[in-house]
Short mmCIF file of C-alpha atoms in Angstrom, two decimals:
data_model
loop_
_atom_site.label_atom_id
_atom_site.label_comp_id
_atom_site.label_asym_id
_atom_site.label_seq_id
_atom_site.Cartn_x
_atom_site.Cartn_y
_atom_site.Cartn_z
CA MET A 14 26.25 199.61 239.97
CA ILE A 15 29.92 198.55 240.12
CA ARG A 16 29.82 197.35 236.52
CA ARG A 17 28.41 200.67 235.34
CA PHE A 18 31.05 202.54 237.32
CA LEU A 19 33.78 200.47 235.64
CA LEU A 20 32.16 201.16 232.28
CA LEU A 21 32.33 204.92 232.92
CA ILE A 22 36.01 204.60 233.84
CA PHE A 23 36.67 202.72 230.61
CA LEU A 24 34.89 205.33 228.53
CA ALA A 25 36.78 208.14 230.23
CA ALA A 26 40.06 206.40 229.43
CA LEU A 27 38.91 205.86 225.86
CA LEU A 28 38.05 209.53 225.41
CA PHE A 29 41.45 210.50 226.78
CA ALA A 30 43.18 208.13 224.38
CA VAL A 31 41.43 209.36 221.26
CA SER A 32 42.01 213.00 222.16
CA ASP A 33 45.53 212.53 220.83
CA VAL A 34 45.60 213.83 217.24
CA ASN A 35 48.19 211.22 216.31
CA PHE A 36 45.60 208.55 217.04
CA PHE A 37 43.51 209.75 214.11
CA LYS A 38 46.52 210.35 211.87
CA SER A 39 47.62 206.76 212.28
CA GLY A 40 44.99 205.65 209.78
CA PHE A 41 43.56 203.21 212.30
CA ASN A 42 39.94 202.34 211.54
CA PHE A 43 38.38 203.57 214.75
CA ALA A 44 34.97 201.98 214.22
CA SER A 45 36.52 198.63 213.45
CA GLY A 46 38.72 198.92 216.51
CA LEU A 47 35.76 199.58 218.75
CA PHE A 48 33.48 196.94 217.34
CA SER A 49 36.19 194.30 217.24
CA LYS A 50 35.96 194.36 221.03
CA ILE A 51 32.40 193.10 220.64
CA PHE A 52 32.82 190.73 217.70
CA GLU A 53 36.00 189.13 218.91
CA GLU A 54 35.97 186.36 216.33
CA LYS A 55 35.04 186.48 212.66
CA VAL A 56 33.60 183.17 211.48
CA THR A 57 34.45 182.53 207.84
CA PRO A 58 32.92 179.92 205.51
CA GLU A 59 36.18 178.00 205.83
CA ASN A 60 35.82 178.02 209.62
CA LEU A 61 32.30 176.65 209.35
CA LEU A 62 33.33 173.89 206.95
CA SER A 63 36.12 172.89 209.30
CA ARG A 64 33.78 172.86 212.28
CA TYR A 65 31.24 170.88 210.31
CA ASP A 66 33.88 168.24 209.63
CA ASP A 67 34.48 168.12 213.38
CA GLY A 68 30.75 168.05 214.11
CA THR A 69 30.76 171.24 216.18
CA VAL A 70 28.67 173.83 214.29
CA ARG A 71 26.40 175.57 216.81
CA ILE A 72 23.32 177.35 215.47
CA LEU A 73 20.94 179.58 217.40
CA ILE A 74 17.53 180.00 215.76
CA VAL A 75 15.48 183.02 216.80
CA PRO A 76 11.81 183.12 215.72
CA GLY A 77 11.17 186.85 215.41
CA HIS A 78 8.83 188.68 217.81
CA ASP A 79 6.87 186.92 220.57
CA ASN A 80 3.35 186.56 221.94
CA PHE A 81 3.31 190.18 223.11
CA SER A 82 5.05 191.88 220.19
CA VAL A 83 3.50 189.96 217.32
CA GLY A 84 4.98 191.78 214.31
CA ALA A 85 3.07 192.14 211.05
CA VAL A 86 -0.62 191.18 211.08
CA TYR A 87 -2.95 190.33 208.20
CA LYS A 88 -6.53 189.54 209.24
CA ASN A 89 -6.13 186.72 211.79
CA ILE A 90 -2.60 185.79 210.70
CA LYS A 91 0.22 186.97 212.96
CA GLU A 92 3.82 187.14 211.89
CA THR A 93 5.02 185.76 215.22
CA ASP A 94 3.15 182.47 214.59
CA LEU A 95 4.57 182.13 211.08
CA ASN A 96 8.05 182.81 212.42
CA VAL A 97 7.74 179.97 214.94
CA GLU A 98 6.43 177.55 212.33
CA LEU A 99 9.26 178.25 209.89
CA ALA A 100 11.87 178.36 212.65
CA TYR A 101 10.93 174.87 213.83
CA ALA A 102 11.16 173.54 210.28
CA ILE A 103 14.72 174.92 210.18
CA PHE A 104 15.42 173.62 213.69
CA ASP A 105 14.26 170.09 212.78
CA PHE A 106 16.31 170.20 209.58
CA PHE A 107 19.55 170.96 211.43
CA ASN A 108 18.78 168.53 214.23
CA SER A 109 18.53 165.73 211.66
CA ASP A 110 22.29 166.12 211.11
CA ASP A 111 24.52 165.11 214.03
CA LYS A 112 27.16 167.60 212.92
CA PHE A 113 24.96 170.52 214.02
CA GLY A 114 23.96 171.60 217.48
CA ALA A 115 20.76 173.62 217.07
CA PHE A 116 19.10 175.77 219.73
CA ILE A 117 15.85 177.73 219.47
CA THR A 118 14.70 180.58 221.71
CA ARG A 119 10.93 180.00 221.65
CA GLY A 120 8.64 177.02 222.02
CA LYS A 121 5.94 175.98 219.57
CA ASN A 122 3.38 177.78 221.74
CA GLY A 123 5.26 181.03 221.11
CA ASP A 124 6.61 181.45 224.65
CA TYR A 125 10.32 181.75 225.27
CA ASN A 126 11.90 178.42 226.14
CA ASP A 127 12.86 177.90 229.78
CA TRP A 128 16.59 177.82 229.07
CA PHE A 129 16.44 181.27 227.46
CA VAL A 130 14.24 182.68 230.24
CA ASP A 131 16.72 181.36 232.82
CA TYR A 132 19.63 182.94 230.95
CA PHE A 133 17.85 186.29 230.66
CA ASP A 134 16.87 186.37 234.34
CA ARG A 135 20.35 185.35 235.47
CA GLU A 136 22.20 187.75 233.17
CA GLU A 137 19.80 190.70 233.00
CA GLU A 138 22.13 193.14 234.76
CA ASN A 139 25.04 192.10 232.55
CA ILE A 140 22.84 192.34 229.46
CA ILE A 141 21.96 195.94 230.36
CA VAL A 142 25.65 196.76 230.76
CA PHE A 143 26.35 195.06 227.42
CA ARG A 144 23.59 197.11 225.77
CA ASP A 145 24.77 200.40 227.27
CA TYR A 146 28.34 199.66 226.24
CA LEU A 147 27.31 199.03 222.63
CA LYS A 148 25.14 202.13 222.49
CA THR A 149 27.88 204.33 223.93
CA ILE A 150 30.65 203.26 221.59
CA THR A 151 28.29 203.37 218.60
CA SER A 152 27.27 206.95 219.44
CA PHE A 153 30.89 207.94 219.95
CA ALA A 154 31.93 206.37 216.65
CA LYS A 155 29.19 208.27 214.82
CA GLU A 156 30.08 211.56 216.51
CA THR A 157 33.71 211.20 215.40
CA ASP A 158 32.66 210.27 211.84
CA SER A 159 34.29 206.88 212.26
CA PHE A 160 31.03 205.04 211.69
CA GLU A 161 28.38 206.08 209.19
CA GLU A 162 24.74 205.51 210.09
CA ARG A 163 22.94 203.98 207.12
CA ASN A 164 19.20 203.37 206.95
CA GLU A 165 19.17 201.01 204.00
CA VAL A 166 16.19 198.98 205.20
CA TYR A 167 13.18 200.64 206.83
CA HIS A 168 12.16 199.22 210.19
CA ASN A 169 9.69 200.36 212.81
CA PRO A 170 11.16 201.52 216.15
CA THR A 171 11.68 198.69 218.62
CA ALA A 172 10.33 198.86 222.18
CA ASP A 173 12.96 198.84 224.93
CA ASN A 174 11.83 195.53 226.42
CA VAL A 175 11.96 193.90 222.97
CA SER A 176 15.37 195.33 222.09
CA LEU A 177 16.78 194.12 225.42
CA LYS A 178 15.84 190.57 224.40
CA LEU A 179 17.78 191.09 221.17
CA TYR A 180 20.83 192.31 223.07
CA ALA A 181 20.46 189.25 225.28
CA ILE A 182 20.56 187.02 222.20
CA ASN A 183 23.74 188.73 220.98
CA LYS A 184 25.40 188.35 224.36
CA LEU A 185 24.28 184.73 224.63
CA ALA A 186 25.79 184.01 221.22
CA ASN A 187 29.10 185.41 222.44
CA ASP A 188 28.94 183.60 225.78
CA TYR A 189 28.21 180.19 224.28
CA ASN A 190 30.35 180.41 221.14
CA ILE A 191 27.43 180.22 218.72
CA ASP A 192 28.67 180.00 215.13
CA ILE A 193 25.49 181.11 213.34
CA VAL A 194 22.47 183.08 214.56
CA LEU A 195 19.38 182.88 212.35
CA HIS A 196 16.62 185.43 212.96
CA VAL A 197 13.40 184.39 211.22
CA HIS A 198 10.89 187.04 210.09
CA PHE A 199 8.10 187.57 207.60
CA ASN A 200 8.30 191.23 206.64
CA ASP A 201 6.02 193.66 204.88
CA TYR A 202 6.98 197.03 203.44
CA PRO A 203 5.44 200.54 203.67
CA ARG A 204 2.70 201.14 201.10
CA ARG A 205 -0.77 202.66 200.92
CA ARG A 206 -2.87 199.51 200.67
CA HIS A 207 -1.94 196.83 203.19
CA GLY A 208 -5.04 194.73 202.60
CA GLY A 209 -3.88 193.20 199.34
CA GLN A 210 -0.94 191.20 198.10
CA GLY A 211 2.32 193.12 198.00
CA GLU A 212 4.71 193.56 195.12
CA TYR A 213 7.48 191.37 196.49
CA SER A 214 7.80 187.67 197.24
CA GLY A 215 10.62 185.27 198.01
CA PHE A 216 13.13 185.75 200.79
CA ALA A 217 16.00 188.00 201.81
CA ILE A 218 19.15 187.23 203.77
CA TYR A 219 20.62 189.99 205.92
CA VAL A 220 24.31 189.80 206.84
CA PRO A 221 26.49 192.00 209.10
CA GLU A 222 26.78 195.56 207.78
CA SER A 223 29.93 196.25 205.76
CA GLN A 224 31.45 198.59 208.37
CA LEU A 225 31.45 195.90 211.05
CA PRO A 226 34.51 193.69 211.57
CA ASN A 227 32.45 190.49 211.27
CA TYR A 228 31.30 191.47 207.77
CA ILE A 229 32.39 189.03 205.04
CA GLU A 230 32.12 189.86 201.35
#
């Protein structure tokens, strides 16, 4: 309750600050200013190479979905199971190199690993505050035309309990100075006939959206 009260005070102060017309005339990128409070450090390829030389690259691997939200399904094949299988192949690959410290959120049985469950239970209230903070500043940035909402990739709506886990992963990455977060998914795309092979194959890599301060060209 106290944290939410402090959050409201912060937002009130923020609204007061941006009510000054000179704030907008300054040419300051408002969206970048807001989101830089969340992404406090931008990790560049040069940073990663330097950390690799020091043997300190920390990677968090997130097999998409879980045993309750299984993702795409084809006959008896569930996306969540494929995600775990591929994620552990990646996990084992990085663990074979002493210069990487790899962590993975789920076990081979699909359940969340104990260390992540402990973190979520311990930090749940703070995760909710973190989520509400992000939602509030994102909405405010959109309302002031400082941040453009772009739906470049179609995605089904995410249930609240699932999205809270994703916010937890973002907060955990900040708390533990994770250099790289890899979310593993097998995705389909909207079409009439889902029973046959789709048009696309291969893989896609999604990076931070270009309006965010941790975006790198």
